[in-house]
Short mmCIF file of C-alpha atoms and ligand atoms in Angstrom, two decimals:
data_model
loop_
_atom_site.label_atom_id
_atom_site.label_comp_id
_atom_site.label_asym_id
_atom_site.label_seq_id
_atom_site.Cartn_x
_atom_site.Cartn_y
_atom_site.Cartn_z
CA UNK L 1 319.68 268.04 55.16
CA UNK L 2 319.12 265.28 57.66
CA UNK L 3 318.51 266.28 61.20
CA UNK L 4 321.68 265.51 63.05
CA UNK L 5 321.18 267.33 66.25
CA UNK L 6 319.67 264.96 68.72
CA UNK L 7 319.99 266.70 71.98
CA UNK L 8 321.23 269.64 73.95
CA UNK L 9 323.38 269.47 76.96
CA UNK L 10 322.49 271.37 80.03
CA UNK L 11 325.79 272.97 80.89
CA UNK L 12 324.92 274.84 83.95
CA UNK L 13 321.82 273.85 85.84
CA UNK L 14 320.60 276.58 88.11
CA UNK L 15 321.70 276.18 91.67
CA UNK L 16 319.11 274.30 93.59
CA UNK L 17 317.68 277.30 95.38
CA UNK L 18 316.68 278.80 92.04
CA UNK L 19 318.00 282.20 93.02
CA UNK L 20 318.99 282.73 89.44
CA UNK L 21 317.08 280.56 87.06
CA UNK L 22 319.89 280.33 84.58
CA UNK L 23 320.01 277.28 82.46
CA UNK L 24 322.39 277.26 79.54
CA UNK L 25 321.90 274.97 76.61
CA UNK L 26 324.21 274.46 73.67
CA UNK L 27 323.81 272.78 70.34
CA UNK L 28 325.14 269.24 70.03
CA UNK L 29 327.69 267.78 67.71
CA UNK L 30 326.58 266.68 64.28
CA UNK L 31 328.70 264.59 61.95
CA UNK L 32 328.52 266.42 58.67
CA UNK L 33 332.17 267.32 58.10
CA UNK L 34 331.75 269.65 55.14
CA UNK L 35 328.96 271.97 56.22
CA UNK L 36 329.57 275.33 57.85
CA UNK L 37 329.29 274.99 61.60
CA UNK L 38 326.85 276.78 63.88
CA UNK L 39 327.31 276.92 67.63
CA UNK L 40 324.32 278.27 69.53
CA UNK L 41 324.09 278.80 73.26
CA UNK L 42 320.78 279.76 74.87
CA UNK L 43 320.06 281.55 78.13
CA UNK L 44 316.88 282.54 79.95
CA UNK L 45 313.43 281.09 79.60
CA UNK L 46 311.85 278.31 77.57
CA UNK L 47 310.78 280.87 74.96
CA UNK L 48 314.43 281.46 74.19
CA UNK L 49 315.21 277.74 74.03
CA UNK L 50 312.27 277.34 71.70
CA UNK L 51 313.48 280.27 69.57
CA UNK L 52 316.93 278.70 69.27
CA UNK L 53 315.21 275.71 67.67
CA UNK L 54 313.64 278.07 65.13
CA UNK L 55 316.98 279.82 64.49
CA UNK L 56 318.67 276.46 63.94
CA UNK L 57 315.96 275.49 61.48
CA UNK L 58 316.39 278.76 59.56
CA UNK L 59 320.17 278.37 59.37
CA UNK L 60 320.07 274.66 58.51
CA UNK L 61 318.24 275.63 55.35
CA UNK L 62 321.25 277.81 54.56
CA UNK L 63 323.57 274.81 54.80
CA UNK L 64 324.65 275.16 58.42
CA UNK L 65 325.15 272.24 60.72
CA UNK L 66 325.48 272.47 64.47
CA UNK L 67 328.51 271.85 66.64
CA UNK L 68 328.87 271.42 70.39
CA UNK L 69 332.22 273.19 70.48
CA UNK L 70 332.51 276.90 69.87
CA UNK L 71 336.16 276.47 68.87
CA UNK L 72 335.01 274.51 65.83
CA UNK L 73 332.29 276.97 64.82
CA UNK L 74 332.09 279.33 61.86
CA UNK L 75 329.19 281.16 63.49
CA UNK L 76 328.70 281.54 67.25
CA UNK L 77 325.31 282.73 68.42
CA UNK L 78 324.31 283.60 71.98
CA UNK L 79 320.56 283.72 72.52
CA UNK L 80 320.38 286.04 75.49
CA UNK L 81 318.20 287.05 78.44
CA UNK L 82 317.74 290.48 80.06
CA UNK L 83 315.35 289.59 82.84
CA UNK L 84 317.75 290.44 85.67
CA UNK L 85 321.06 292.31 85.77
CA UNK L 86 322.92 289.12 86.59
CA UNK L 87 321.60 287.43 83.45
CA UNK L 88 323.17 290.17 81.33
CA UNK L 89 326.44 290.07 83.27
CA UNK L 90 326.71 286.36 82.56
CA UNK L 91 326.47 287.03 78.82
CA UNK L 92 329.05 289.82 78.95
CA UNK L 93 331.48 287.47 80.70
CA UNK L 94 330.81 284.79 78.16
CA UNK L 95 331.55 287.21 75.32
CA UNK L 96 334.99 288.00 76.76
CA UNK L 97 335.76 284.28 76.64
CA UNK L 98 335.28 284.44 72.89
CA UNK L 99 337.96 287.16 72.51
CA UNK L 100 340.75 284.65 72.08
CA UNK L 101 339.04 282.71 69.34
CA UNK L 102 338.15 285.93 67.49
CA UNK L 103 341.82 286.95 67.61
CA UNK L 104 342.94 283.61 66.23
CA UNK L 105 340.20 283.38 63.62
CA UNK L 106 338.92 286.88 62.82
CA UNK L 107 336.70 285.48 60.05
CA UNK L 108 334.43 283.84 62.62
CA UNK L 109 330.99 285.50 63.05
CA UNK L 110 329.75 286.23 66.57
CA UNK L 111 326.10 287.15 67.01
CA UNK L 112 323.96 288.17 69.96
CA UNK L 113 320.29 287.21 69.64
CA UNK L 114 317.28 287.48 71.93
CA UNK L 115 316.26 289.86 74.64
CA UNK L 116 319.60 291.53 75.33
CA UNK L 117 320.01 292.21 71.61
CA UNK L 118 316.57 293.80 71.56
CA UNK L 119 317.18 295.88 74.67
CA UNK L 120 320.62 297.24 73.77
CA UNK L 121 320.33 297.31 69.97
CA UNK L 122 323.30 298.85 68.13
CA UNK L 123 324.86 299.98 71.44
CA UNK L 124 325.91 296.39 71.86
CA UNK L 125 328.15 296.64 68.77
CA UNK L 126 329.92 299.60 70.34
CA UNK L 127 330.18 298.08 73.81
CA UNK L 128 331.26 294.60 72.76
CA UNK L 129 333.75 294.92 69.93
CA UNK L 130 333.83 291.24 69.06
CA UNK L 131 330.11 291.16 68.23
CA UNK L 132 329.24 291.18 64.52
CA UNK L 133 325.48 290.71 64.67
CA UNK L 134 322.70 291.94 66.93
CA UNK L 135 319.36 290.33 66.14
CA UNK L 136 316.13 290.70 68.13
CA UNK L 137 313.52 287.96 68.69
CA UNK L 138 311.27 288.97 65.79
CA UNK L 139 314.02 289.30 63.18
CA UNK L 140 315.35 285.75 62.90
CA UNK L 141 314.17 285.34 59.32
CA UNK L 142 316.77 287.96 58.43
CA UNK L 143 319.60 285.87 59.91
CA UNK L 144 320.78 284.18 56.67
CA UNK L 145 321.11 287.60 55.10
CA UNK L 146 322.86 289.14 58.12
CA UNK L 147 325.23 286.19 58.49
CA UNK L 148 326.18 286.45 54.81
CA UNK L 149 326.92 290.15 55.21
CA UNK L 150 328.95 289.49 58.33
CA UNK L 151 331.00 286.92 56.44
CA UNK L 152 331.82 289.73 54.02
CA UNK L 153 332.96 291.89 56.92
CA UNK L 154 329.86 293.98 57.44
CA UNK L 155 328.37 294.15 60.90
CA UNK L 156 324.58 294.10 61.14
CA UNK L 157 321.70 294.95 63.47
CA UNK L 158 318.04 293.99 63.12
CA UNK L 159 315.89 294.62 66.17
CA UNK L 160 312.64 295.30 64.40
CA UNK L 161 309.71 294.18 66.57
CA UNK L 162 306.75 292.79 64.69
CA UNK L 163 303.04 292.71 65.47
CA UNK L 164 302.53 289.59 63.39
CA UNK L 165 305.60 287.36 63.43
CA UNK L 166 304.94 283.96 65.05
CA UNK L 167 307.29 281.78 62.95
CA UNK L 168 304.20 279.57 62.49
CA UNK L 169 305.51 277.98 59.28
CA UNK L 170 308.98 277.09 60.57
CA UNK L 171 309.44 273.58 61.91
CA UNK L 172 311.78 273.87 64.85
CA UNK L 173 314.85 271.62 64.94
CA UNK L 174 314.33 269.88 68.28
CA UNK L 175 317.49 270.84 70.11
CA UNK L 176 316.77 270.00 73.73
CA UNK L 177 314.95 266.86 72.90
CA UNK L 178 314.92 263.62 74.82
CA UNK L 179 312.59 262.39 72.05
CA UNK L 180 309.67 262.34 74.49
CA UNK L 181 308.89 265.92 75.54
CA UNK L 182 308.85 269.05 73.38
CA UNK L 183 307.87 272.70 73.57
CA UNK L 184 305.44 274.39 71.22
CA UNK L 185 305.40 278.14 71.15
CA UNK L 186 301.76 279.31 70.88
CA UNK L 187 302.17 283.04 71.26
CA UNK L 188 304.83 285.72 71.42
CA UNK L 189 305.31 288.99 73.26
CA UNK L 190 303.51 290.38 76.28
CA UNK L 191 301.08 293.28 76.73
CA UNK L 192 300.97 293.22 80.50
CA UNK L 193 303.51 295.80 81.54
CA UNK L 194 304.30 294.51 85.01
CA UNK L 195 306.32 297.41 86.36
CA UNK L 196 309.47 295.37 87.13
CA UNK L 197 309.64 293.51 83.85
CA UNK L 198 311.68 294.05 80.72
CA UNK L 199 309.89 291.43 78.59
CA UNK L 200 307.29 293.74 76.97
CA UNK L 201 310.22 295.87 75.73
CA UNK L 202 312.32 292.97 74.50
CA UNK L 203 309.59 290.79 73.03
CA UNK L 204 307.07 293.36 71.84
CA UNK L 205 303.31 293.12 71.53
CA UNK L 206 301.37 289.99 72.28
CA UNK L 207 300.30 287.91 69.29
CA UNK L 208 298.86 284.42 69.00
CA UNK L 209 299.87 281.76 66.55
CA UNK L 210 297.45 280.14 64.10
CA UNK L 211 295.85 277.14 65.90
CA UNK L 212 296.17 274.97 62.78
CA UNK L 213 299.94 275.25 62.79
CA UNK L 214 299.98 274.43 66.52
CA UNK L 215 297.83 271.31 66.06
CA UNK L 216 299.84 270.09 63.11
CA UNK L 217 303.08 270.56 65.06
CA UNK L 218 301.59 268.50 67.93
CA UNK L 219 300.43 265.79 65.50
CA UNK L 220 303.82 265.68 63.85
CA UNK L 221 305.57 265.36 67.23
CA UNK L 222 303.23 262.55 68.28
CA UNK L 223 303.89 260.65 65.04
CA UNK L 224 307.63 260.94 65.73
CA UNK L 225 307.24 259.31 69.14
CA UNK L 226 306.90 262.37 71.38
CA UNK L 227 304.43 261.90 74.22
CA UNK L 228 304.33 265.30 75.89
CA UNK L 229 304.04 268.85 74.59
CA UNK L 230 304.26 272.06 76.60
CA UNK L 231 302.42 275.02 75.11
CA UNK L 232 304.52 278.11 75.68
CA UNK L 233 303.77 281.79 76.06
CA UNK L 234 304.44 284.59 78.57
CA UNK L 235 300.74 284.63 79.32
CA UNK L 236 299.06 281.61 77.72
CA UNK L 237 295.63 282.46 79.12
CA UNK L 238 295.37 285.48 76.89
CA UNK L 239 295.85 283.32 73.79
CA UNK L 240 293.29 284.50 71.26
CA UNK L 241 293.05 283.79 67.58
CA UNK L 242 290.24 285.12 65.51
CA UNK L 243 289.80 284.18 61.88
CA UNK L 244 288.43 287.61 60.97
CA UNK L 245 291.58 289.33 62.06
CA UNK L 246 294.01 286.76 60.90
CA UNK L 247 292.84 285.08 57.78
CA UNK L 248 289.78 285.96 55.80
CA UNK L 249 290.41 283.22 53.25
CA UNK L 250 290.27 280.62 55.97
CA UNK L 251 287.03 282.04 57.26
CA UNK L 252 285.57 281.77 53.78
CA UNK L 253 286.63 278.14 53.59
CA UNK L 254 285.06 277.76 57.05
CA UNK L 255 288.12 275.97 58.38
CA UNK L 256 287.79 277.92 61.58
CA UNK L 257 284.64 279.89 62.11
CA UNK L 258 285.02 281.08 65.63
CA UNK L 259 287.42 282.79 67.94
CA UNK L 260 289.80 280.31 69.55
CA UNK L 261 290.63 281.08 73.17
CA UNK L 262 293.14 279.24 75.35
CA UNK L 263 290.61 276.75 76.71
CA UNK L 264 289.56 275.91 73.13
CA UNK L 265 293.18 275.52 72.04
CA UNK L 266 293.98 273.30 75.00
CA UNK L 267 291.07 271.06 74.08
CA UNK L 268 292.15 270.90 70.43
CA UNK L 269 295.67 269.85 71.42
CA UNK L 270 294.36 267.33 73.98
CA UNK L 271 292.32 265.72 71.20
CA UNK L 272 295.41 265.07 69.06
CA UNK L 273 295.84 261.76 70.93
CA UNK L 274 294.90 260.52 74.42
CA UNK L 275 298.50 259.38 74.91
CA UNK L 276 299.91 262.81 74.18
CA UNK L 277 300.28 264.69 77.44
CA UNK L 278 299.65 268.42 77.32
CA UNK L 279 301.25 271.00 79.59
CA UNK L 280 301.37 274.79 79.39
CA UNK L 281 303.26 277.72 80.84
CA UNK L 282 302.91 280.49 82.01
CA UNK L 283 299.46 281.24 83.42
CA UNK L 284 298.78 284.78 84.56
CA UNK L 285 296.59 284.88 87.68
CA UNK L 286 294.46 287.69 86.25
CA UNK L 287 293.51 285.64 83.19
CA UNK L 288 293.22 281.99 84.22
CA UNK L 289 289.54 281.11 83.84
CA UNK L 290 287.31 278.41 85.28
CA UNK L 291 286.74 277.38 81.65
CA UNK L 292 290.44 276.46 81.41
CA UNK L 293 290.26 274.56 84.71
CA UNK L 294 287.16 272.63 83.60
CA UNK L 295 288.85 271.78 80.28
CA UNK L 296 291.83 270.46 82.24
CA UNK L 297 289.50 268.33 84.31
CA UNK L 298 287.72 266.87 81.27
CA UNK L 299 290.90 265.55 79.68
CA UNK L 300 293.00 262.99 81.47
CA UNK L 301 295.97 263.85 79.23
CA UNK L 302 296.02 267.55 80.18
CA UNK L 303 298.46 267.54 83.08
CA UNK L 304 297.21 268.70 86.45
CA UNK L 305 299.88 271.26 87.06
CA UNK L 306 299.72 275.05 86.88
CA UNK L 307 302.58 277.53 87.04
CA UNK L 308 300.82 280.55 88.51
CA UNK L 309 303.40 283.20 89.46
CA UNK L 310 302.22 285.32 92.38
CA UNK L 311 305.35 287.58 92.62
CA UNK L 312 304.13 288.91 96.00
CA UNK L 313 301.49 288.07 98.58
CA UNK L 314 300.71 291.68 99.45
CA UNK L 315 298.08 293.71 97.62
CA UNK L 316 299.87 297.05 97.87
CA UNK L 317 303.06 295.57 96.41
CA UNK L 318 301.07 293.78 93.71
CA UNK L 319 299.53 297.13 92.79
CA UNK L 320 302.97 298.76 92.54
CA UNK L 321 304.07 295.81 90.44
CA UNK L 322 301.09 296.48 88.16
CA UNK L 323 300.10 292.83 88.30
CA UNK L 324 296.41 293.87 88.09
CA UNK L 325 295.23 291.40 90.75
CA UNK L 326 295.36 291.51 94.52
CA UNK L 327 295.95 288.90 97.19
CA UNK L 328 292.25 288.06 97.45
CA UNK L 329 291.92 287.56 93.70
CA UNK L 330 294.95 285.29 93.68
CA UNK L 331 293.59 283.24 96.59
CA UNK L 332 290.26 282.96 94.80
CA UNK L 333 292.03 281.49 91.74
CA UNK L 334 293.92 279.01 93.91
CA UNK L 335 290.67 278.01 95.64
CA UNK L 336 289.09 277.46 92.21
CA UNK L 337 292.01 275.22 91.20
CA UNK L 338 291.70 273.18 94.39
CA UNK L 339 287.93 272.94 94.03
CA UNK L 340 287.84 271.97 90.35
CA UNK L 341 291.06 269.97 90.06
CA UNK L 342 291.57 268.76 93.60
CA UNK L 343 294.29 268.95 96.22
CA UNK L 344 296.79 266.95 94.15
CA UNK L 345 296.98 269.48 91.31
CA UNK L 346 300.54 270.83 91.25
CA UNK L 347 300.86 274.59 91.69
CA UNK L 348 304.12 276.53 91.39
CA UNK L 349 305.04 280.19 91.55
CA UNK L 350 307.59 282.89 90.88
CA UNK L 351 308.34 285.19 93.81
CA UNK L 352 310.24 288.48 93.94
CA UNK L 353 311.65 289.77 97.24
CA UNK L 354 312.60 293.35 98.09
CA UNK L 355 310.55 295.13 95.45
CA UNK L 356 310.58 298.94 95.83
CA UNK L 357 309.26 300.04 99.25
CA UNK L 358 308.33 296.50 100.37
CA UNK L 359 308.05 296.47 104.19
CA UNK L 360 308.81 293.55 106.51
CA UNK L 361 305.09 293.04 107.10
CA UNK L 362 304.47 292.96 103.34
CA UNK L 363 307.26 290.44 102.93
CA UNK L 364 305.56 288.33 105.62
CA UNK L 365 302.43 288.42 103.45
CA UNK L 366 304.41 286.69 100.70
CA UNK L 367 305.46 283.96 103.12
CA UNK L 368 301.89 283.52 104.37
CA UNK L 369 300.55 283.33 100.83
CA UNK L 370 303.06 280.58 100.10
CA UNK L 371 301.87 278.71 103.18
CA UNK L 372 298.26 279.16 102.14
CA UNK L 373 298.79 277.86 98.62
CA UNK L 374 301.23 275.09 99.58
CA UNK L 375 303.27 275.49 96.42
CA UNK L 376 305.00 272.38 95.13
CA UNK L 377 307.82 274.47 93.74
CA UNK L 378 308.85 278.09 93.15
CA UNK L 379 311.35 280.13 91.20
CA UNK L 380 312.55 282.79 93.61
CA UNK L 381 314.43 286.02 92.93
CA UNK L 382 315.40 289.25 94.59
CA UNK L 383 314.30 292.36 92.75
CA UNK L 384 316.71 293.59 90.12
CA UNK L 385 315.95 297.00 88.64
CA UNK L 386 315.81 296.99 84.85
CA UNK L 387 316.45 300.19 82.90
CA UNK L 388 313.44 301.53 81.04
CA UNK L 389 310.80 299.65 83.02
CA UNK L 390 307.93 301.44 84.77
CA UNK L 391 309.39 300.64 88.19
CA UNK L 392 312.78 302.07 87.23
CA UNK L 393 311.09 305.29 86.12
CA UNK L 394 308.58 305.66 88.94
CA UNK L 395 309.93 304.07 92.11
CA UNK L 396 313.12 304.12 94.08
CA UNK L 397 314.96 300.80 94.34
CA UNK L 398 315.22 301.44 98.07
CA UNK L 399 315.59 298.02 99.65
CA UNK L 400 319.24 297.21 100.34
CA UNK L 401 320.79 294.18 98.68
CA UNK L 402 321.36 292.70 102.10
CA UNK L 403 317.67 292.90 103.00
CA UNK L 404 316.58 291.65 99.57
CA UNK L 405 318.84 288.62 99.98
CA UNK L 406 317.76 287.92 103.53
CA UNK L 407 314.11 288.00 102.49
CA UNK L 408 314.93 285.79 99.53
CA UNK L 409 316.51 283.26 101.86
CA UNK L 410 313.34 283.25 103.96
CA UNK L 411 311.25 282.65 100.87
CA UNK L 412 313.58 279.84 99.80
CA UNK L 413 313.49 278.20 103.24
CA UNK L 414 309.70 278.41 103.31
CA UNK L 415 309.47 276.85 99.86
CA UNK L 416 311.85 274.06 100.76
CA UNK L 417 309.63 273.09 103.69
CA UNK L 418 306.51 273.25 101.53
CA UNK L 419 308.06 271.17 98.73
CA UNK L 420 309.03 268.48 101.18
CA UNK L 421 305.60 268.47 102.83
CA UNK L 422 303.85 268.30 99.45
CA UNK L 423 306.07 265.41 98.37
CA UNK L 424 305.54 263.55 101.65
CA UNK L 425 301.79 263.62 100.97
CA UNK L 426 302.54 261.54 97.88
CA UNK L 427 304.15 258.64 99.75
CA UNK L 428 302.00 255.55 99.31
CA UNK L 429 300.22 256.95 96.22
CA UNK L 430 300.49 255.45 92.74
CA UNK L 431 301.05 257.70 89.73
CA UNK L 432 301.12 257.33 85.98
CA UNK L 433 304.66 258.31 85.00
CA UNK L 434 305.86 259.08 81.48
CA UNK L 435 309.35 257.60 81.14
CA UNK L 436 311.87 260.22 79.96
CA UNK L 437 315.08 258.19 80.25
CA UNK L 438 317.72 257.13 82.73
CA UNK L 439 317.94 258.98 86.03
CA UNK L 440 320.71 261.57 86.14
CA UNK L 441 322.72 259.50 88.61
CA UNK L 442 322.58 255.97 87.23
CA UNK L 443 321.41 253.75 84.39
CA UNK L 444 320.02 251.37 87.00
CA UNK L 445 317.20 253.84 87.50
CA UNK L 446 314.70 255.46 85.19
CA UNK L 447 313.06 258.82 85.60
CA UNK L 448 309.94 260.57 84.46
CA UNK L 449 307.29 262.91 85.76
CA UNK L 450 303.78 262.47 87.05
CA UNK L 451 300.86 264.63 85.99
CA UNK L 452 301.68 267.20 88.70
CA UNK L 453 305.14 267.67 87.12
CA UNK L 454 307.00 265.94 89.94
CA UNK L 455 310.14 264.04 89.05
CA UNK L 456 309.77 260.35 89.93
CA UNK L 457 312.75 257.99 90.04
CA UNK L 458 312.32 254.21 90.00
CA UNK L 459 314.30 251.04 89.34
CA UNK L 460 314.98 250.36 85.68
CA UNK L 461 312.43 247.70 84.77
CA UNK L 462 313.27 247.82 81.07
CA UNK L 463 310.55 250.36 80.22
CA UNK L 464 311.37 252.43 77.16
CA UNK L 465 311.44 256.20 76.84
CA UNK L 466 307.96 257.42 75.96
CA UNK L 467 306.14 254.58 77.74
CA UNK L 468 303.73 255.11 80.61
CA UNK L 469 304.26 253.14 83.81
CA UNK L 470 302.41 252.98 87.13
CA UNK L 471 304.76 253.88 89.97
CA UNK L 472 304.00 253.61 93.67
CA UNK L 473 305.91 256.18 95.74
CA UNK L 474 307.75 254.97 98.85
CA UNK L 475 310.13 257.86 99.62
CA UNK L 476 310.92 261.46 98.70
CA UNK L 477 313.14 264.49 99.09
CA UNK L 478 311.99 268.10 98.60
CA UNK L 479 312.86 267.74 94.91
CA UNK L 480 312.15 264.12 93.96
CA UNK L 481 309.78 261.21 94.50
CA UNK L 482 311.17 257.66 94.67
CA UNK L 483 308.95 254.74 93.76
CA UNK L 484 308.60 251.25 92.35
CA UNK L 485 306.85 250.16 89.22
CA UNK L 486 303.70 248.22 89.94
CA UNK L 487 302.43 247.82 86.37
N1 SAH E 1 305.32 285.92 82.06
C1 SAH E 1 305.68 285.35 83.29
C2 SAH E 1 307.05 285.72 83.79
C3 SAH E 1 308.20 285.78 82.89
S1 SAH E 1 309.69 286.38 83.61
C4 SAH E 1 304.68 285.82 84.33
O1 SAH E 1 304.08 286.86 84.20
O2 SAH E 1 304.57 285.18 85.33
C5 SAH E 1 310.01 285.13 84.83
C6 SAH E 1 310.09 285.65 86.23
O3 SAH E 1 311.22 286.45 86.42
C7 SAH E 1 308.94 286.52 86.68
O4 SAH E 1 307.81 285.79 87.00
C8 SAH E 1 309.53 287.23 87.86
O5 SAH E 1 309.35 286.50 89.06
C9 SAH E 1 311.00 287.28 87.53
N2 SAH E 1 311.41 288.65 87.20
C10 SAH E 1 311.03 289.38 86.14
N3 SAH E 1 311.59 290.60 86.18
C11 SAH E 1 312.36 290.65 87.31
C12 SAH E 1 313.17 291.65 87.93
N4 SAH E 1 313.29 292.85 87.40
N5 SAH E 1 313.81 291.30 89.06
C13 SAH E 1 313.67 290.09 89.62
N6 SAH E 1 312.91 289.12 89.09
C14 SAH E 1 312.25 289.39 87.95
FE1 SF4 E 2 306.77 290.25 82.37
FE2 SF4 E 2 304.41 290.58 83.50
FE3 SF4 E 2 304.57 289.99 80.91
FE4 SF4 E 2 305.19 288.16 82.73
S1 SF4 E 2 303.18 289.07 82.42
S2 SF4 E 2 306.35 288.67 80.90
S3 SF4 E 2 306.14 289.37 84.33
S4 SF4 E 2 305.27 291.88 81.87
FE1 F3S E 3 314.80 286.37 79.58
FE2 F3S E 3 313.68 287.26 77.43
FE3 F3S E 3 312.84 285.02 78.50
S1 F3S E 3 314.33 288.49 79.12
S2 F3S E 3 313.21 285.35 80.65
S3 F3S E 3 314.82 285.36 77.65
S4 F3S E 3 311.61 286.51 77.43
#
C-alpha cells in the first residue's frame, strides 16, 4: 500500500502558558476509497505520537487507510495520556462525543490505546460502554487480531507489559511529518519511580532499542529528505544496549562488540550525515554525563539544546519526589552544560508547583533555580495526584488548588520574563536555521529553528523545506525570533 498520509493536523495547541501540555493530533485524509478507514487521535507526549505512527503502520498492513474525519471511520482509536487528571478528563469527554456515531453505526469499532488503557485496563470497558478495545502501549502487535474480533462483536483487552518490546522492526508511518523533522523512539518505559508519576505503571520497565535499527531508521529518513531526527525516550541518558544481553548471534558476527551507551548512540546517529541534525528528549538530571556533553560539542549537527526537567528547585521537595538528585546536583549539571557547550546552549525544564507539603519558601527555591539557570522555555504544571503512585500512597495532597494555581502563575510569569530575556540576547546574532515550511501566519514568511530549538521567522526568500539558511535576528518576542536571511 502506498503511503498516503502526509501530515497530521494539530487540532488543539496547548494554551501558550503550557499549563496543560495537551496537543492533539489526528490522522490525515488519504484518497484510497475502497480500504477500511482508520481514524487515530493522539494525546500526551511525543512517545504517544510516535506510537501512533507504529500503530498506523501495523494496521496499514491489514489493509487500513487513514481518514481525518471520525465520521467516515470504520475504526476510531484514541491514543491516550494519564499524566494528569485533566488529561484523562479530556479523553472521557471526547469519548462521549463518539456516542452519537456509535448509535448511528453500531458496527464501528472504538478503541482506547496508550497510557489510560494501561492504567484502567478492563475497568474502562465497564466505565465507557462505547469502548470495544483497550490496548496498552506494549500490545500493539495484537491490534489486527483485536480489531478483527471487535468487528465480530467481541470486545477485547490487552494490557500486557513487556520487558522486551521495542517495535524495532516496524517502520513508522510518518504521521506528523513536515517531511523535514521526525521522531525516532530509542527506548521505552521508565524505571525511575518519581513519586508523582504514573509513567512507570503505564509504560512498564525501561528497555533500549537495538542501535542498528535506530541507525537504519535515521539513514532511511535522511535518504527521504528528512534533515532532523529527535531521539525519544523518557530518560534517554539511561539508554544502554549490550550485545550479550540482547543478541548473541550478533556478538558472534562481531557487528557490535561493546555496550552502547547514550553518548555512543548519539555519536553513531550524528555520523549518519553531517546535514542530519540530531536532537533528543528527555534528559534526566541524575544521568546526563559530561561524556554526552562532550559528544554534543564534537558534532556540529548535534543540536545545542537540552530538555532537563528540574520539577522543583528545593532539595527536600526533590527528595519527596524521589528525583534522586538535589538542587546542588542539578546546578552542577547546568554549570557543566554552560562550561562545555557555552552560554548559548538552549536549556528547558518541566516544573511542578504545589507538590505535597511544599512551603512558600520551597516554592521560592523553584523560582530562584529558574532565575539561576535562565531557562529558554518550560512546561509548567500544578501537581495532580495520580492513583497508585508513591506520592498518592505516602503523602497527603495538602496544598489547595488555589495555592497550586497561584504558584503556577508565578512560575509562568518568571518563565515568560526569562524567555524574553534569553531571546533578546539573540538580537544581532546570526544562526543556521533549518527551514521547516511557511510560518503559521503567512506564506510570505518561512519558519525554522536554530540549534537551540528556538523558532525563527524570516521573509520567504524562496528557500525550500529542508534547506539550511543563515538568518540574522533583528527582533523577538518571548516565543519567537524574527530575522532576515543573509546567506
Ligand atoms: N520523563 C520525563 C517526564 C515525563 S512526564 C522526565 O523525567 O523529565 C512530563 C512532565 O509531566 C514531567 O516532567 C512533570 O513535570 C509532569 N508531571 C508528571 N506527573 C505529574 C503529576 N502527577 N502532576 C503534575 N505534573 C506531572
Ligand atoms: Fe515519570 Fe520520573 Fe520516569 Fe520521567 S523519569 S517518566 S517523571 S518516573
Ligand atoms: Fe502521557 Fe503516557 Fe506520555 S501518561 S505523557 S502519554 S508516557
